[in-house]
Each structure stands twice: as C-alpha cells, then as structure tokens.
Tab-separated table of C-alpha atoms in Angstrom:
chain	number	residue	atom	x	y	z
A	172	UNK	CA	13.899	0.478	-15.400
A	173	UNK	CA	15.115	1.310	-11.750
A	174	UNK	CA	12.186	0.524	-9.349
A	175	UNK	CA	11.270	2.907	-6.391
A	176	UNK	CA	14.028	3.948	-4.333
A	177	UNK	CA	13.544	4.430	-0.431
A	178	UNK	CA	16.371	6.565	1.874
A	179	UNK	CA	17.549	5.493	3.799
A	180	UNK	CA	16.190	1.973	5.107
A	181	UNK	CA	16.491	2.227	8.424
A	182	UNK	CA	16.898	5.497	10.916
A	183	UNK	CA	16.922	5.656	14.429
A	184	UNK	CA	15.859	9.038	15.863
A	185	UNK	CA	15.299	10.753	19.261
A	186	UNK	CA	11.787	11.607	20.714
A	187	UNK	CA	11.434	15.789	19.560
A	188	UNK	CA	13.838	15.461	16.989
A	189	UNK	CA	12.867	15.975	13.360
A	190	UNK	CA	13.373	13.571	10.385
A	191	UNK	CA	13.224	13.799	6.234
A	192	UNK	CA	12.552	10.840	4.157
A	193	UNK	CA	13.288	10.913	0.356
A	194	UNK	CA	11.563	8.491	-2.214
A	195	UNK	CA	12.451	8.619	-5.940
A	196	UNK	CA	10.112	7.278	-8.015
A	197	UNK	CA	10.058	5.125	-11.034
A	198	UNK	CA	11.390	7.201	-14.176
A	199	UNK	CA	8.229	8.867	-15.762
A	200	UNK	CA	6.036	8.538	-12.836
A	201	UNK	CA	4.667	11.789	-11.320
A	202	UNK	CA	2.628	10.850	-8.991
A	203	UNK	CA	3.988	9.652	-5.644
A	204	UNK	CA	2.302	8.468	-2.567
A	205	UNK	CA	3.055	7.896	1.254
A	206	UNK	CA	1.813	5.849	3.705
A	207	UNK	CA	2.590	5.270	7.188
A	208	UNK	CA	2.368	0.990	7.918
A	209	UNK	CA	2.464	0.384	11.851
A	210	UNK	CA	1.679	-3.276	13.458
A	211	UNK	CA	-2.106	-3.813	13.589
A	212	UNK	CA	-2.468	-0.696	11.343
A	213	UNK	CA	-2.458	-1.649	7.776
A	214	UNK	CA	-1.064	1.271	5.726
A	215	UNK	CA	-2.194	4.693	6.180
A	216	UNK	CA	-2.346	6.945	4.085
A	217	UNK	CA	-0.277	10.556	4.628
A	218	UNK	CA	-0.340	12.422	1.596
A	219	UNK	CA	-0.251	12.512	-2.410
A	220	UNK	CA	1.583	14.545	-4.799
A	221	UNK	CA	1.476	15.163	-8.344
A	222	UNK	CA	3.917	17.301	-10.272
A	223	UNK	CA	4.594	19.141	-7.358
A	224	UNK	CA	1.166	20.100	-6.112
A	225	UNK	CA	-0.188	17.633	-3.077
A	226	UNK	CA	-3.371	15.912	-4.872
A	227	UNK	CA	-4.480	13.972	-1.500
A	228	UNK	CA	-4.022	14.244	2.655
A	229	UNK	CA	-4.795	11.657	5.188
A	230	UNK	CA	-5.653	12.514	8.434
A	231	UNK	CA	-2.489	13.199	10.212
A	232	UNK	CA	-1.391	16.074	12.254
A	233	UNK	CA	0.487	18.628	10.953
A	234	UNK	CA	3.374	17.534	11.838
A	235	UNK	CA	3.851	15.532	9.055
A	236	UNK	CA	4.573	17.195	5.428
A	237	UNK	CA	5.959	16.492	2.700
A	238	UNK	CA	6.994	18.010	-0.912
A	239	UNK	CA	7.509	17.055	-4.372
A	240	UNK	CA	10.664	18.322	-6.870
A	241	UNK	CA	10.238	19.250	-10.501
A	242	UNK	CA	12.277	15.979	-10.941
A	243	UNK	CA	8.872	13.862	-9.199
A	244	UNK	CA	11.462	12.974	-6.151
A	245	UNK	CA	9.434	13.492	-2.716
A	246	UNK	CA	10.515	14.095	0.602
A	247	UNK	CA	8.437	13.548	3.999
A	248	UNK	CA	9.300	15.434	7.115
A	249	UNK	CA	8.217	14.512	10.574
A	250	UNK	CA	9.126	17.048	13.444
A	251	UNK	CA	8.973	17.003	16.626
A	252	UNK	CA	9.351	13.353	17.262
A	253	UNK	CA	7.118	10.821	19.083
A	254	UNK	CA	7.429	7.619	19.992
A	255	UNK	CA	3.932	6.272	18.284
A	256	UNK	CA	5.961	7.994	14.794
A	257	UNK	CA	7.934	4.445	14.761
A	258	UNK	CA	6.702	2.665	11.561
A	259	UNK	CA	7.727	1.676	8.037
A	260	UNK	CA	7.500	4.289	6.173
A	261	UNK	CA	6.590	3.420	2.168
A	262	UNK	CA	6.022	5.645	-0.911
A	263	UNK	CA	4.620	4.281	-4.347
A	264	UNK	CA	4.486	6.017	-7.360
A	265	UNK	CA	2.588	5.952	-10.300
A	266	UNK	CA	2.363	7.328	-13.781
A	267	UNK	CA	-0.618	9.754	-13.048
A	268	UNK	CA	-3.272	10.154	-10.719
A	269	UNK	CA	-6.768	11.502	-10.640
A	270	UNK	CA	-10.433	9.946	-11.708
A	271	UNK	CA	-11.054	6.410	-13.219
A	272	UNK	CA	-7.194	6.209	-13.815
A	273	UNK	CA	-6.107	2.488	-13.578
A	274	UNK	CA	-2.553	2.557	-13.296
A	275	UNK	CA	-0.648	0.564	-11.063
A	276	UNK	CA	0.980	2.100	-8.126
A	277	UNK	CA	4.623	0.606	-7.313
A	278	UNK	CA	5.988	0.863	-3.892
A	279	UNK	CA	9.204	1.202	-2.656
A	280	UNK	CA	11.170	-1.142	0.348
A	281	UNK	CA	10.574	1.792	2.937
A	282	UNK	CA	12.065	3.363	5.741
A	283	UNK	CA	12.018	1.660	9.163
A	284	UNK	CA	11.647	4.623	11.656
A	285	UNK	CA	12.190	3.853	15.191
A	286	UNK	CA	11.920	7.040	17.778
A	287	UNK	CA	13.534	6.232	21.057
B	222	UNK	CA	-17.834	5.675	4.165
B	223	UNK	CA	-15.453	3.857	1.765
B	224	UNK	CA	-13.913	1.054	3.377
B	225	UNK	CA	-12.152	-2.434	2.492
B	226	UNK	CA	-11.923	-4.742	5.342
B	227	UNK	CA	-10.515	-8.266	5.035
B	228	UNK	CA	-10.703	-11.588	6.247
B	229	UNK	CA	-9.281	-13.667	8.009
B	230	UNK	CA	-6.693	-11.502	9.944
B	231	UNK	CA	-4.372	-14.002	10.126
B	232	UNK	CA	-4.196	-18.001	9.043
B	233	UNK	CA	-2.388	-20.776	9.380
B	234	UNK	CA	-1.979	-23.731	6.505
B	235	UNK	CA	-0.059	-26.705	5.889
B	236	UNK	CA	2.688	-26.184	2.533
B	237	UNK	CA	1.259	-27.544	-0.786
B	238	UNK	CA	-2.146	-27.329	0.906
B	239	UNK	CA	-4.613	-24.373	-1.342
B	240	UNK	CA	-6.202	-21.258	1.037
B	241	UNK	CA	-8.803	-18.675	-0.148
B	242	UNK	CA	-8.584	-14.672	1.405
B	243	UNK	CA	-11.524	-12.608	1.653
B	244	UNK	CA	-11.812	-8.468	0.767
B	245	UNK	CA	-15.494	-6.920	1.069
B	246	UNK	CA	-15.779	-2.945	0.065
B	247	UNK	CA	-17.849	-0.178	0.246
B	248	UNK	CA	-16.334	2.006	-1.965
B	249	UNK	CA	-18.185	3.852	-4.431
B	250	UNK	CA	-17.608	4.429	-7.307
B	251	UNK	CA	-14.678	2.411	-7.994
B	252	UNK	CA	-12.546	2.007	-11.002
B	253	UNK	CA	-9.921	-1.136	-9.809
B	254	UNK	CA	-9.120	-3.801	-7.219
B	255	UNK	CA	-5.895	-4.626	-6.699
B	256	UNK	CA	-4.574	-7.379	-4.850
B	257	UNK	CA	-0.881	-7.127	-3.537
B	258	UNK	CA	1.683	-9.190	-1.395
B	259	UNK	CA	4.011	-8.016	1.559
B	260	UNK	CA	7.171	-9.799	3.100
B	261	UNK	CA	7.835	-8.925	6.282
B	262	UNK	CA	9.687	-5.666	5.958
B	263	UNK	CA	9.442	-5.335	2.718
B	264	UNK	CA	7.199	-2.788	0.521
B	265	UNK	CA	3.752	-4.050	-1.501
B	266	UNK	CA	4.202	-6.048	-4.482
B	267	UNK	CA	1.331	-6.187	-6.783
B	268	UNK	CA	0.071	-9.578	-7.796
B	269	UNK	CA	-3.491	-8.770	-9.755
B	270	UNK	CA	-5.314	-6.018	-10.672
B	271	UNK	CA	-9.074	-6.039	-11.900
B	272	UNK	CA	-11.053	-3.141	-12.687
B	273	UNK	CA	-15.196	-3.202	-12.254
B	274	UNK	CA	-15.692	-5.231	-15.370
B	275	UNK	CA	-13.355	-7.861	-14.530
B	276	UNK	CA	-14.213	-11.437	-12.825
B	277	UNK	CA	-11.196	-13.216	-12.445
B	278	UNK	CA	-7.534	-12.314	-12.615
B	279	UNK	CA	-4.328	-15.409	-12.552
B	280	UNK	CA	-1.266	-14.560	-11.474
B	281	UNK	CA	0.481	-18.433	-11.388
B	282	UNK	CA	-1.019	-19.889	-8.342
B	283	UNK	CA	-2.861	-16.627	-6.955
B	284	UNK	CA	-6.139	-16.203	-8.951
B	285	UNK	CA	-8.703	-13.474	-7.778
B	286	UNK	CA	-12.187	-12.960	-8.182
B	287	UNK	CA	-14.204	-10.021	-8.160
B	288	UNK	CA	-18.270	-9.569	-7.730
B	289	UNK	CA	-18.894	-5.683	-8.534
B	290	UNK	CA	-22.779	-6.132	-7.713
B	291	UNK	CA	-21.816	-7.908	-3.911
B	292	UNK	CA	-18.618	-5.703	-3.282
B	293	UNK	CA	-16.688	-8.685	-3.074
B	294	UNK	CA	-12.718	-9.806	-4.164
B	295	UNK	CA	-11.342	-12.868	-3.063
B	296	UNK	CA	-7.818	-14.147	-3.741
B	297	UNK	CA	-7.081	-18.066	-3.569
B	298	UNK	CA	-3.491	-19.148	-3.368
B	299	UNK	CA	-3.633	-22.694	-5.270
B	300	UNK	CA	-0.433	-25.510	-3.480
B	301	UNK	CA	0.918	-23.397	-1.028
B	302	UNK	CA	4.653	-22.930	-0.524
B	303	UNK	CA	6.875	-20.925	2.380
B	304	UNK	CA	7.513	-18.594	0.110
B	305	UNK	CA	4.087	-17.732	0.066
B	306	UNK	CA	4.040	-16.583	4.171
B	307	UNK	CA	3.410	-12.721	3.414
B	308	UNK	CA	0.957	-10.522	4.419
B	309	UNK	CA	-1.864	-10.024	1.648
B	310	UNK	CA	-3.182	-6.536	1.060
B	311	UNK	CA	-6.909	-5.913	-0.842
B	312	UNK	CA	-6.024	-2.351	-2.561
B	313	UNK	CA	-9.738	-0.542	-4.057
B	314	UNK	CA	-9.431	2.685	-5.967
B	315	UNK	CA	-11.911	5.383	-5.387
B	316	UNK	CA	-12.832	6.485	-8.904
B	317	UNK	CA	-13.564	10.064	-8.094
B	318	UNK	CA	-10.474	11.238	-6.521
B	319	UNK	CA	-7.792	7.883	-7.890
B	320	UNK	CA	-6.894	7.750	-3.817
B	321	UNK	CA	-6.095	4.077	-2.782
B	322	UNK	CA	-8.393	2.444	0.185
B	323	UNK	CA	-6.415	-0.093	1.907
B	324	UNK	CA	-7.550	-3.100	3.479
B	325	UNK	CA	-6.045	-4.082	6.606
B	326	UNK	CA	-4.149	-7.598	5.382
B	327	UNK	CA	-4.258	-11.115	6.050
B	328	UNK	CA	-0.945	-12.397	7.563
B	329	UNK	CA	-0.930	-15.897	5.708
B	330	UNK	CA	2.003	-18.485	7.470
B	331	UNK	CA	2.453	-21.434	5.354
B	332	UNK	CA	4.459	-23.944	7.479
B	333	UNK	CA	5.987	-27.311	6.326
C-alpha cells in the first residue's frame, strides 16, 4: 500500500506570491490533516478534512485554506506570501476521524516552503 | 486548556548508552497517546500508540509508559544508536473532537 504522498518536496516562492500544496493520502483514508512544522514550533495544526467537508481549523489567518476531492486528495493554498510562511509543510491521513476514534494518523515527507 | 508539553527540549547521550523522554498532558478526555519519531526533514513516523487503558507499549528498544490518573507518558530508548538522533514527538488525542495535540519534541543526538 502506497504511503502518503507530498508535492512537491521542496518550493521556493516569492514574498506576495501564492502557493498550492497537494497531499494524497493512503488508499482508503478519508481523513487528511495539515500542519505547519517551523524551528522551535513543533507542528501546528492548520486544518482537517473529511470526505470533503473541513472537520477541524487551527488558528491561522485566512490566508491559508485548503480543500478536499471526492478522491480524499487535499490541497493547501497560501496567498499572499510572507516570509514567516517558510516551514515544512506535512499532511497525515487517516482512515476516519471524529470522537474516541483510535486510528493511527500517517504522515507524509512534506513540503519544504521557503519565501524569499 | 489541552496541552502536551515535553521534556527535555533537547539531550545529548553517548551511543549504546539507554535515555528516558518525558510528555505530561492536560487533555481531557482523551482516547490515545501516541508516541512518534522525526528525522530531520523528514515527516512523523509512529513508534507506539496507547490508548487510556494501556500502561506500557514496546516497540524494539523504544518502550512507553503511560499513567492516565498523573497525565503522564514517558518513552525510554533502551542501547542507543545514531540512528536513533531524531526528534521525538508526544501525540494525545482529544476524545471529543479526534483532533491531535502535539507536544513540542525532544531533539535526542546520540553521538559515538
């Protein structure tokens, strides 16, 4: 089974400009996650979605979205670029989501973002 | 608030020698604890998971431990080797909405 694919690994961007990320999850998950992993940070979370619907949002401005596809692939769009948007970007997806649900979320390699 | 926070930050031990991590948490309710490893650059992999009920959790030479009643996981890496220089992450599970609290991490550097 194909693990959690991250495009692309690495991007360099502009400040203002605007950039999509894609993660494809594990085959049968529907739940997919994203997270935002800066130096000193730990991960933070940005948003979840489940079968298309976003489930969870972190507290990040709005210039961070994201959406899900019937297929469970997710994309993550930053606009307007700033330099404190340069992080690894990771997604992890899992099987479900919701209450007292114990499965294991799976992460992907993630997308270096650096905004010059 | 829920909240995981970890210690130590960071540490430094001598290969083959055996090093214990600390995660306390304050969330509540909470259905699992998950305990996962991250090279540099690299995304989480999961090494144990434990829900409430659960005490103890081996993975090779990473074993946790979890006390429900002080809010308290620890995982102990048992003969360190390089390969083991990662950054450890202390994942809890908020039963009410299944959203992951991350801890912060402990960079561990094993050096020969």
């Amino acid at each position: 089974k194909a693990g959690v694919t991250q495009t692309p690994r690495y991007l360099i961007k502009t400040r203002g400009q605007q950039v999509t990320l894609s993660c494809s999850p594990i085959s049968g998950h529907r739940s997919v996650s994203w997270y935002q992993q800066t130096p000193g940070q730990g991960l933070q979370f940005l948003f979840e979605y489940f079968s298309e619907t976003q489930r969870n949002k972190g507290n990040f401005p709005g210039r961070f979205s994201g959406r899900q596809f019937s297929n469970s692939r997710s994309e993550m769009n930053v606009s307007t670029l700033e330099l404190g948007d340069s992080a690894l970007y990771l997604c992890a997806s899992r099987e479900g989501t919701g209450p007292r649900l114990n499965t294991e979320a799976f992460f992907g390699q993630g997308t270096r973002l650096t905004v010059v | 608030k829920n909240q995981v926070e970890q210690s130590p930050q960071s540490l430094i031990i001598l290969e083959g020698k055996n090093c214990t991590l600390q995660c306390n948490y304050t969330v509540s309710p909470f259905s699992n604890l998950r305990w996962y490893k991250q090279d540099t650059g690299r995304g989480p992999v999961s090494l144990t998971i434990m829900t409430f009920s659960e005490n103890t959790k081996s993975n090779g030479r990473y074993t946790a431990t979890l006390d429900a009643d002080t809010k308290q996981s620890s995982l102990h890496i048992t003969a360190s080797q390089l390969s083991d220089s990662a950054s450890y992450i202390c994942v809890v599970t908020f039963s009410n909405t299944g959203k992951l609290i991350f801890g912060q991490g402990t960079t561990l550097q094993v050096k020969p």
